[in-house]
Coordinates of C-alpha atoms and ligand atoms in Angstrom, one line a residue:
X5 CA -55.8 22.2 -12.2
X6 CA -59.5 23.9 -11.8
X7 CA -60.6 20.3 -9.9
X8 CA -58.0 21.6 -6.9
X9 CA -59.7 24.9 -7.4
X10 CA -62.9 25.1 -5.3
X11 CA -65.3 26.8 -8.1
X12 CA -68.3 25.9 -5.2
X13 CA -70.2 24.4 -8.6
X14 CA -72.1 21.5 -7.7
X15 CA -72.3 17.7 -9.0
X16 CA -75.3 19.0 -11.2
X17 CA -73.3 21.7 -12.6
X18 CA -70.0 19.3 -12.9
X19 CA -70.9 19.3 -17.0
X20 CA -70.7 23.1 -17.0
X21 CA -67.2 23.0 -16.4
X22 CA -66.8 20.7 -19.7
X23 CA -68.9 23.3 -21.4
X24 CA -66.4 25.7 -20.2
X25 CA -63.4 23.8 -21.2
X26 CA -64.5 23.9 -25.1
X27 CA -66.4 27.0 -25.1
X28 CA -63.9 29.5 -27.0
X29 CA -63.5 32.7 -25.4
X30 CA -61.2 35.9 -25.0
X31 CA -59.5 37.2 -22.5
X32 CA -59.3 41.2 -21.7
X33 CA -57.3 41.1 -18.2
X34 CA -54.7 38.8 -18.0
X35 CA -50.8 40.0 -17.1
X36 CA -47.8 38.8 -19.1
X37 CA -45.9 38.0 -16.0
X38 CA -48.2 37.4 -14.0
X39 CA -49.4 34.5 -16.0
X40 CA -46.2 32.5 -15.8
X41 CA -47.4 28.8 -15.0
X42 CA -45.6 27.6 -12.1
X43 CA -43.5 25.6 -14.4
X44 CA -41.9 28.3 -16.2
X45 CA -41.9 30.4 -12.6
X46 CA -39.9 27.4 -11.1
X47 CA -37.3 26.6 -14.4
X48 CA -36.2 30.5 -14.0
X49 CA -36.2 30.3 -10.5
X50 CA -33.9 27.2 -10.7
X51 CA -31.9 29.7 -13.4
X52 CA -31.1 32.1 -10.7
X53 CA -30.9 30.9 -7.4
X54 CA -30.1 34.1 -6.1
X55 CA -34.0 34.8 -6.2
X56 CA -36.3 34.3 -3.2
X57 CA -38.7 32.5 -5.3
X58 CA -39.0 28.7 -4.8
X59 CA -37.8 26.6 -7.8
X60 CA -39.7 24.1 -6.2
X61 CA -43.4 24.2 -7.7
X62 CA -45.6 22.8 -4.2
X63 CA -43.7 25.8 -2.7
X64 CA -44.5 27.9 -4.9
X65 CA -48.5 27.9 -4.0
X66 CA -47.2 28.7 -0.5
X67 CA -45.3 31.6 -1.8
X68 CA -48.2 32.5 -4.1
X69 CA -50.4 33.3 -0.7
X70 CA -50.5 36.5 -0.2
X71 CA -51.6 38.7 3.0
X72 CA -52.7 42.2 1.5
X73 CA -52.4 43.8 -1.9
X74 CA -49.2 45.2 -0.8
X75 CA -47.7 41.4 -0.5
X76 CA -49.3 40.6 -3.9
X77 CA -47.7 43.6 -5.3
X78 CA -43.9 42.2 -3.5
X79 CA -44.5 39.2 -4.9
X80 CA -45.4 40.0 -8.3
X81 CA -42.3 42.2 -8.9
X82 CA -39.4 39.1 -6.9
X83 CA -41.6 37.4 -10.3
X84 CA -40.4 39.8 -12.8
X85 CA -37.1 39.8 -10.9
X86 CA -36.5 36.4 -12.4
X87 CA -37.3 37.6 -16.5
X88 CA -34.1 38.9 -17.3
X89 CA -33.0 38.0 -21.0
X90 CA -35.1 38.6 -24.2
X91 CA -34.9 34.5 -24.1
X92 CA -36.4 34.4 -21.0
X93 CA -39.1 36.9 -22.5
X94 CA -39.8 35.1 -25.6
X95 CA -40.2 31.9 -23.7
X96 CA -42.9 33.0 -20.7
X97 CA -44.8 34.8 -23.8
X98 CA -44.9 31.5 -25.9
X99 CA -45.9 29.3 -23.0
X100 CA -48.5 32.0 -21.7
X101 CA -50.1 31.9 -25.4
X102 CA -49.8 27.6 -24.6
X103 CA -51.8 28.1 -21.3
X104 CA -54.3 30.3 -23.3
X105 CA -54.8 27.9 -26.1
X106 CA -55.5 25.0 -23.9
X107 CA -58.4 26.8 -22.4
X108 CA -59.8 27.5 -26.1
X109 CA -58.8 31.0 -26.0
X110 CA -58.8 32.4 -29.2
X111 CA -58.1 36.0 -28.6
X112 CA -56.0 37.6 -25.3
X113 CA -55.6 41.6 -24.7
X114 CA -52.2 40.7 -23.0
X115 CA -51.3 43.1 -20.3
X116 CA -47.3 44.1 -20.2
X117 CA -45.4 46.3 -17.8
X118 CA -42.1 46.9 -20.4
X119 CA -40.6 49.1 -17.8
X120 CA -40.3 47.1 -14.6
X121 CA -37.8 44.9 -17.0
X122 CA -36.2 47.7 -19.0
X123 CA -35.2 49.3 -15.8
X124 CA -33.7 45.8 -14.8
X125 CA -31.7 45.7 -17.7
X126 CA -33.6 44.1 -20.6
X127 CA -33.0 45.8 -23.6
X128 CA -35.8 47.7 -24.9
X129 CA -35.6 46.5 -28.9
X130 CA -34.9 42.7 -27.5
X131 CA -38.0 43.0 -25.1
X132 CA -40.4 44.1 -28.4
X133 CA -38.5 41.5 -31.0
X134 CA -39.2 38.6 -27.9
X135 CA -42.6 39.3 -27.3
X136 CA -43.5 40.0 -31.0
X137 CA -41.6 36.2 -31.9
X138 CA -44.1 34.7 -29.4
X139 CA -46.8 36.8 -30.8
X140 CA -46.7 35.0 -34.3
X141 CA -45.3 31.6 -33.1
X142 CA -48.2 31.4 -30.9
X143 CA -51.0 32.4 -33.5
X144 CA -49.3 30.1 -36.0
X145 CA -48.8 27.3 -33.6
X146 CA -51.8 27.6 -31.5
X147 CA -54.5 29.6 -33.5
X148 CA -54.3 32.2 -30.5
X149 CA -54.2 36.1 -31.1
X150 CA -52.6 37.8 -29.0
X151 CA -52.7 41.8 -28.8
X152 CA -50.2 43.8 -25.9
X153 CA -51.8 46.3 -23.4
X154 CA -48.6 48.3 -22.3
X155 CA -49.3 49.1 -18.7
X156 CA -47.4 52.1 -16.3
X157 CA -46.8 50.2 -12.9
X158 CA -48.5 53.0 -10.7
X159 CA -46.2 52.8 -7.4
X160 CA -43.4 53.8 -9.9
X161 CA -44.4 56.8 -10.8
X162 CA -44.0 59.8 -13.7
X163 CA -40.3 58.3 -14.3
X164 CA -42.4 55.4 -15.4
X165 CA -45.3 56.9 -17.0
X166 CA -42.5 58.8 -19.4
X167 CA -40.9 55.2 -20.2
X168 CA -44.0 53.7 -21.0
X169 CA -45.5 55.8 -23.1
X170 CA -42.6 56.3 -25.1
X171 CA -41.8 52.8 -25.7
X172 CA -45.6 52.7 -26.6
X173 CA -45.4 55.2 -29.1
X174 CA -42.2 55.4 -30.7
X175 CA -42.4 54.1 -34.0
X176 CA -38.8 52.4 -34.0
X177 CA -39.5 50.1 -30.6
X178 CA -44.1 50.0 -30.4
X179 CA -44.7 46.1 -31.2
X180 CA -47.3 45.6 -34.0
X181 CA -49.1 43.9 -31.8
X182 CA -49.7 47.0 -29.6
X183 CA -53.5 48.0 -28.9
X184 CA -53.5 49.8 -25.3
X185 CA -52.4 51.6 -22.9
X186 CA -53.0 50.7 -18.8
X187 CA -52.5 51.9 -15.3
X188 CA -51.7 49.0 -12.7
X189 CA -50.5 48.6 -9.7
X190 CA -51.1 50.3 -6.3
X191 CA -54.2 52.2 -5.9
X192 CA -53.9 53.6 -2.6
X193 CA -51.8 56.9 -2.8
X194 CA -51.5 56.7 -6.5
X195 CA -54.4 59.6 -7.8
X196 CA -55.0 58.6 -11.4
X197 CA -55.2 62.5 -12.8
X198 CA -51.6 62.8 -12.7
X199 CA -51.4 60.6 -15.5
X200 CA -53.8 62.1 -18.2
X201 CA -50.7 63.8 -19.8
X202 CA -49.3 60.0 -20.7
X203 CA -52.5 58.4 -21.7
X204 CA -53.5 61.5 -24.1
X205 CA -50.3 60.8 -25.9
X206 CA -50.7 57.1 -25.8
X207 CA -54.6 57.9 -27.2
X208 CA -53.4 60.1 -29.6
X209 CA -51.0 57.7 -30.9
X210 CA -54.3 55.7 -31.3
X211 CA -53.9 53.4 -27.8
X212 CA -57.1 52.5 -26.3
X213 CA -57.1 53.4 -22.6
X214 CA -58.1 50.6 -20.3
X215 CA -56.4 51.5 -16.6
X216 CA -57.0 49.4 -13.7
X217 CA -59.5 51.3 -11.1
X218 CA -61.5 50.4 -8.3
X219 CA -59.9 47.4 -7.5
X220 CA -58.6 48.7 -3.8
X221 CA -60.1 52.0 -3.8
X222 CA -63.2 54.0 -4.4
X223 CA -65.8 54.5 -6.8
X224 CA -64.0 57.3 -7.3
X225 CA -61.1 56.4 -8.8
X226 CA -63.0 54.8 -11.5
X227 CA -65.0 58.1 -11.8
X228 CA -61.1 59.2 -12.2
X229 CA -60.2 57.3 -14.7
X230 CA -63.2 58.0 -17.1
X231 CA -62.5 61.3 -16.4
X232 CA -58.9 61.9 -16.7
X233 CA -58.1 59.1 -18.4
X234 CA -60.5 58.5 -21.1
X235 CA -61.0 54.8 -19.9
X236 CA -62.8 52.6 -22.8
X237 CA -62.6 49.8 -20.2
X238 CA -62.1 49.6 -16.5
X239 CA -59.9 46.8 -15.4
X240 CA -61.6 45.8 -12.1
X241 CA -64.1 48.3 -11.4
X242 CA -64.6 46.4 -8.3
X243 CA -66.0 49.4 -5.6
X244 CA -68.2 50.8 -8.9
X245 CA -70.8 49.0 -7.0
X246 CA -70.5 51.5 -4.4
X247 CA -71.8 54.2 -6.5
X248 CA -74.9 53.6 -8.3
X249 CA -74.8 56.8 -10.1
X250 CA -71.8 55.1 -11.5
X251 CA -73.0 52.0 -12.0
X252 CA -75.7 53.3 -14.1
X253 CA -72.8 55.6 -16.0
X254 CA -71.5 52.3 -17.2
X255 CA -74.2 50.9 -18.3
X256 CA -75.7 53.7 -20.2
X257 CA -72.1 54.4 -21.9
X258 CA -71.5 50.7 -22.4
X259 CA -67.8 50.6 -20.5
X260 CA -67.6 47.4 -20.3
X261 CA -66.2 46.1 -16.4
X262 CA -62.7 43.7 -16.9
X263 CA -64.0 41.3 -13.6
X264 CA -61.6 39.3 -12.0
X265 CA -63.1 37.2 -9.3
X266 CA -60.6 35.0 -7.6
X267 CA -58.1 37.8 -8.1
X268 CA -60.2 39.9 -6.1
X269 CA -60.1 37.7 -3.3
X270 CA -56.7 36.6 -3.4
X271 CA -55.5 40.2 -3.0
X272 CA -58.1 41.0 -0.3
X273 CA -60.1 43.4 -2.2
X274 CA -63.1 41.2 -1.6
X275 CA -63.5 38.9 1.2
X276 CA -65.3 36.3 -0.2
X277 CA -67.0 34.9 -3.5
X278 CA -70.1 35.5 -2.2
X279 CA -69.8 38.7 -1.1
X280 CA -68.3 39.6 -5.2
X281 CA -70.4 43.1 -6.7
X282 CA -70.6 41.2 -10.0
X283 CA -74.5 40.3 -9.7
X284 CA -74.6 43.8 -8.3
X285 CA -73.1 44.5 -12.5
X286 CA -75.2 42.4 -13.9
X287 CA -78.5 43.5 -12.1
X288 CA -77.1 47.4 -13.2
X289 CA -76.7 46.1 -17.1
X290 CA -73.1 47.0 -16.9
X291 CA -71.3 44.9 -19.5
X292 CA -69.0 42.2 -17.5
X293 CA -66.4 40.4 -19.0
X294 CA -64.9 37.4 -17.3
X295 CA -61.0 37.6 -16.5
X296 CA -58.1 35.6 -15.0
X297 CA -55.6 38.3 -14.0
X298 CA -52.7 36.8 -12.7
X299 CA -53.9 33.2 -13.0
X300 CA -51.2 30.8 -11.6
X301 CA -50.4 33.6 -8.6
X302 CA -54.3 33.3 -7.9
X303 CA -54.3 29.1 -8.2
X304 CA -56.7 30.1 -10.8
X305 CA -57.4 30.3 -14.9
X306 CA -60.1 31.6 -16.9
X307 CA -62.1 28.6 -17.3
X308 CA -62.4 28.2 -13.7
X309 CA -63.4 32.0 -13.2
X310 CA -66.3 31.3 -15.7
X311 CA -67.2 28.4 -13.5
X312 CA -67.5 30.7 -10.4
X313 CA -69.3 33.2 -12.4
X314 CA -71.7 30.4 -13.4
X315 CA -72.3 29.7 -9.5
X316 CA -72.2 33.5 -8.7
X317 CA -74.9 34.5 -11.6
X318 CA -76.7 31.2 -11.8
X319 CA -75.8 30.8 -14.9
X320 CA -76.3 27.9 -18.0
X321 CA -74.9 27.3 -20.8
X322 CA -76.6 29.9 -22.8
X323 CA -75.5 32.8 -20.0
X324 CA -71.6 31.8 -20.0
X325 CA -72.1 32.0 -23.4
X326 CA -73.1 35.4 -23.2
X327 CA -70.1 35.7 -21.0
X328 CA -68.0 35.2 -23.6
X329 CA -69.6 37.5 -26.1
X330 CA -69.0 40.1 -24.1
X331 CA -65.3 39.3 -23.9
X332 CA -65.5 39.3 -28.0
X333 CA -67.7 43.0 -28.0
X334 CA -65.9 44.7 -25.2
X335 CA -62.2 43.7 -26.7
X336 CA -60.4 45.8 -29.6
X337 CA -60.7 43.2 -32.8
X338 CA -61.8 44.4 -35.6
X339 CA -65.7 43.5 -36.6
X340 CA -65.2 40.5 -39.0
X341 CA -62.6 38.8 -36.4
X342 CA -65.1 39.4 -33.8
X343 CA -68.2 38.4 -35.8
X344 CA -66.1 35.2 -36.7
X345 CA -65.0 34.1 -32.8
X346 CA -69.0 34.9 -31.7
X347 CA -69.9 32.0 -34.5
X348 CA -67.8 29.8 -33.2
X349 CA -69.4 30.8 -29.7
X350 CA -72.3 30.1 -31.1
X351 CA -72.1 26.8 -33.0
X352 CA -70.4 24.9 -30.4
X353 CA -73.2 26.3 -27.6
X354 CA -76.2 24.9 -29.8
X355 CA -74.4 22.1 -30.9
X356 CA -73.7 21.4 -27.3
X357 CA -77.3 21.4 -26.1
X358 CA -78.3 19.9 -29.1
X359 CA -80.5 17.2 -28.1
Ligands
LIG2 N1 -54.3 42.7 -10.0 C1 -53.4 43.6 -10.3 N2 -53.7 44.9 -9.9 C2 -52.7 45.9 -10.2 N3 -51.6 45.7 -10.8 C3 -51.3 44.4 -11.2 C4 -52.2 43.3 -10.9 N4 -51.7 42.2 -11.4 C5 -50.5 42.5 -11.9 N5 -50.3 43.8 -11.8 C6 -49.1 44.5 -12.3 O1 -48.3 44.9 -11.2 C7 -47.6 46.0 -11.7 C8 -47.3 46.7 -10.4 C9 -45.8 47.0 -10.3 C10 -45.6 48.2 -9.4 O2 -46.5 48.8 -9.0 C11 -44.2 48.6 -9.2 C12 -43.9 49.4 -8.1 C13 -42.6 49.8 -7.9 C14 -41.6 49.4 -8.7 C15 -41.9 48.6 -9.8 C16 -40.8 48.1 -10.8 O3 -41.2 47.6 -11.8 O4 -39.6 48.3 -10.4 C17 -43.2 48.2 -10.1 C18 -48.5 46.7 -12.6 O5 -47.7 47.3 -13.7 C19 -49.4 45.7 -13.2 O6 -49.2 45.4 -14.5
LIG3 ZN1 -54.7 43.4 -13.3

C-alpha cells in the first residue's frame, strides 16, 4: 500500500520507510469506522447492496475522493450506514486491530462514535460486548492494546451529546476498555462551549477529554476546547499555528497536538504537504504525535504518515523515533506499559543503526 502512496521520500530515504515498518509505535487518532480497510468496506457493501458504497474495491478509492470536509463528512457516515449488526461490529474492530498490528502498533487510543450506530439500530449492550470481543481477541492474537475514545459526532448535536455521555458513563453498558471522551465532526457552526456540560460528566466519570479542534476552524476553537472542555489533547490542532500565543500555551502546558497529515489534505484543511504547520509545532516545542485518522478513506496508514513527517521535519532514524515516544508519553497507558513500549522503541532503533 504506502509504495502507491506518494510519501515524496527520496531513494536515499527508501530505508527509512523499512525503519518505519518495524519501528513499534502508538496510535492516538485513528477512527473505528473510519479505519475499515477497503476489504471489509467492500464485503459489507457487497452485504447490502442497497448502499451507495461500491463493493468493488478500485471504486472504492474513487468514492474515497472527497471535494470538501462536508463530502468527507457524507461519506464517512454512507460508511457507518453499512455497520449494522454487533457481527458486523465485532468484525471491522478485529480486522482494524489486524491493520494496526501489521504496522507494529502496539498500543491504539481507538476513536468510536457509539451513537451514529445506536441511532441506526444497533443495540447498545451488543455494540459494547462486540467491540470489547475484538478488544481481547486482538490483544491476545496480535499483542495490540487497544483502549476506546467515545466521540459525540458534532453536526448531531445535544440529542447526541446526552447519548454519548451516557453510554460512556453508565456503569451497566461503559466498555472496560473505555479511556476518553471526544468531539468530532463538523467544525464550522458547531461552538465547542455548548458541550462542557457532557465532557464534565464524562471527566468526572474519570474520561480524559481529547475533542477534535482546529482542524477546519480557528485558533480559537482550540482555545475553546481547552477552555470549555478541559482538553488533555487536541485532535488536529491544525490552525494553532495561527496563534502563536497559543502555540506557545501548548508547549508550556505540554498538550500534546494529535497531527494527522494526509487527513488534513484529503479533507481540504490544508492544501498541500508542504504547506502542513507541523514544523511550525515542532519549531514552537509543542509535543506532536503522528496519526492516521481515517487511514483507508485518506489512501493512507500510519507508517506512511511517519514517512511524510520524516520528509516534512527532515527527520532520521533517531527523530521518528522520537516520534513515537511522543505517541507513548502523550497517550493514557499507565507508566510501566509506557516505559515498556519506549524500550522496545529504543532497542530496535539502536539495534537498527547498529553498525
Ligand atoms: N477527520 C475527522 N474530523 C472530524 N470527525 C471525524 C473525522 N474522521 C472521522 N470523524 C468522525 O465523523 C463523525 C462525524 C459524524 C457527524 O458529524 C454526524 C452528523 C450528523 C449525523 C450523524 C449520525 O451519526 O447520524 C453524524 C465524528 O463523530 C467523528 O468521529
Ligand atoms: Zn479525527
Amino acid at each position: 500500500m504506502p509504495d502507491q502512496i506518494t510519501t515524496g521520500l527520496t531513494d536515499a530515504h527508501r530505508d527509512l520507510h523499512a525503519f518505519i515498518a518495524g519501528l513499534p509505535k502508538a496510535e492516538l487518532h485513528v477512527h473505528h469506522v473510519g479505519s475499515a480497510s477497503p476489504r471489509i468496506v467492500s464485503e459489507l457493501a457487497a452485504r447490502h447492496p442497497d448502499s451507495r458504497v461500491p463493493s468493488d474495491p478500485e471504486a472504492l478509492v474513487d468514492y474515497f475522493t472527497f471535494t470538501d470536509f462536508a463530502h468527507f463528512i457524507e461519506v464517512y457516515l454512507s460508511v457507518v450506514d453499512l455497520i449494522r449488526t454487533p457481527e458486523d461490529v465485532r468484525l471491522l474492530t478485529y480486522e482494524v486491530a489486524r491493520d494496526l498490528a501489521r504496522q507494529q502498533v502496539r498500543y491504539a487510543e481507538l476513536t468510536i462514535t457509539p451513537f451514529s450506530s445506536t441511532r441506526r439500530g444497533i443495540d447498545e449492550r451488543g455494540f459494547m460486548e462486540a467491540i470489547e470481543d475484538a478488544r481481547k481477541a486482538a490483544e491476545a492474537e496480535f499483542g495490540t492494546v487497544l483502549r476506546w475514545c467515545f466521540d459525540i459526532p458534532g453536526e448531531a448535536g445535544l440529542e447526541s451529546a446526552e447519548e454519548t455521555v451516557r453510554l460512556a458513563t453508565d456503569d451497566r453498558l461503559r466498555p472496560e476498555g473505555l479511556v476518553s471522551f471526544g468531539l468530532g465532526g463538523p467544525e464550522i457552526g458547531v461552538p465547542r462551549p455548548q458541550f462542557k456540560p457532557y465532557f464534565d460528566r464524562a471527566i468526572a466519570a474519570g474520561l480524559r477529554s481529547v475533542p477534535h479542534a482546529g482542524e477546519t476552524t480557528g485558533p480559537e476553537t482550540v482555545w475553546d476546547a481547552l477552555t470549555h472542555l478541559g482538553a488533555e489533547r487536541i485532535g488536529h490542532g491544525t490552525s494553532s499555528a495561527q496563534d502563536p500565543k497559543l502555540l506557545a500555551h501548548l508547549a508550556e502546558n505540554r498538550i500534546p497536538l494529535e497531527v494527522c497529515p494526509t487527513s488534513n489534505i484529503a479533507t481540504r484543511a490544508v492544501r498541500t504537504l508542504e504547506e502542513h504547520p507541523i514544523k511550525e509545532f515542532v519549531e514552537a516545542g509543542v509535543l506532536v504525535t503522528i496519526n492516521s485518522d481515517d487511514p483507508p478513506m485518506f489512501g493512507t496508514d500510519l507508517n506512511n504518515e511517519y514517512a511524510v513527517a520524516a520528509r516534512l521535519l527532515r527527520l532520521d532514524e533517531r527523530g521518528l523515533a522520537q516520534l513515537a515516544h511522543n505517541a507513548v508519553d502523550a497517550s493514557f497507558l499507565d507508566g510501566p506499559a509506557k516505559a515498556r513500549i519506549k524500550e522496545e522503541i529504543d532497542t530496535y532503533t539502536t539495534t537498527w543503526l547498529a553498525p
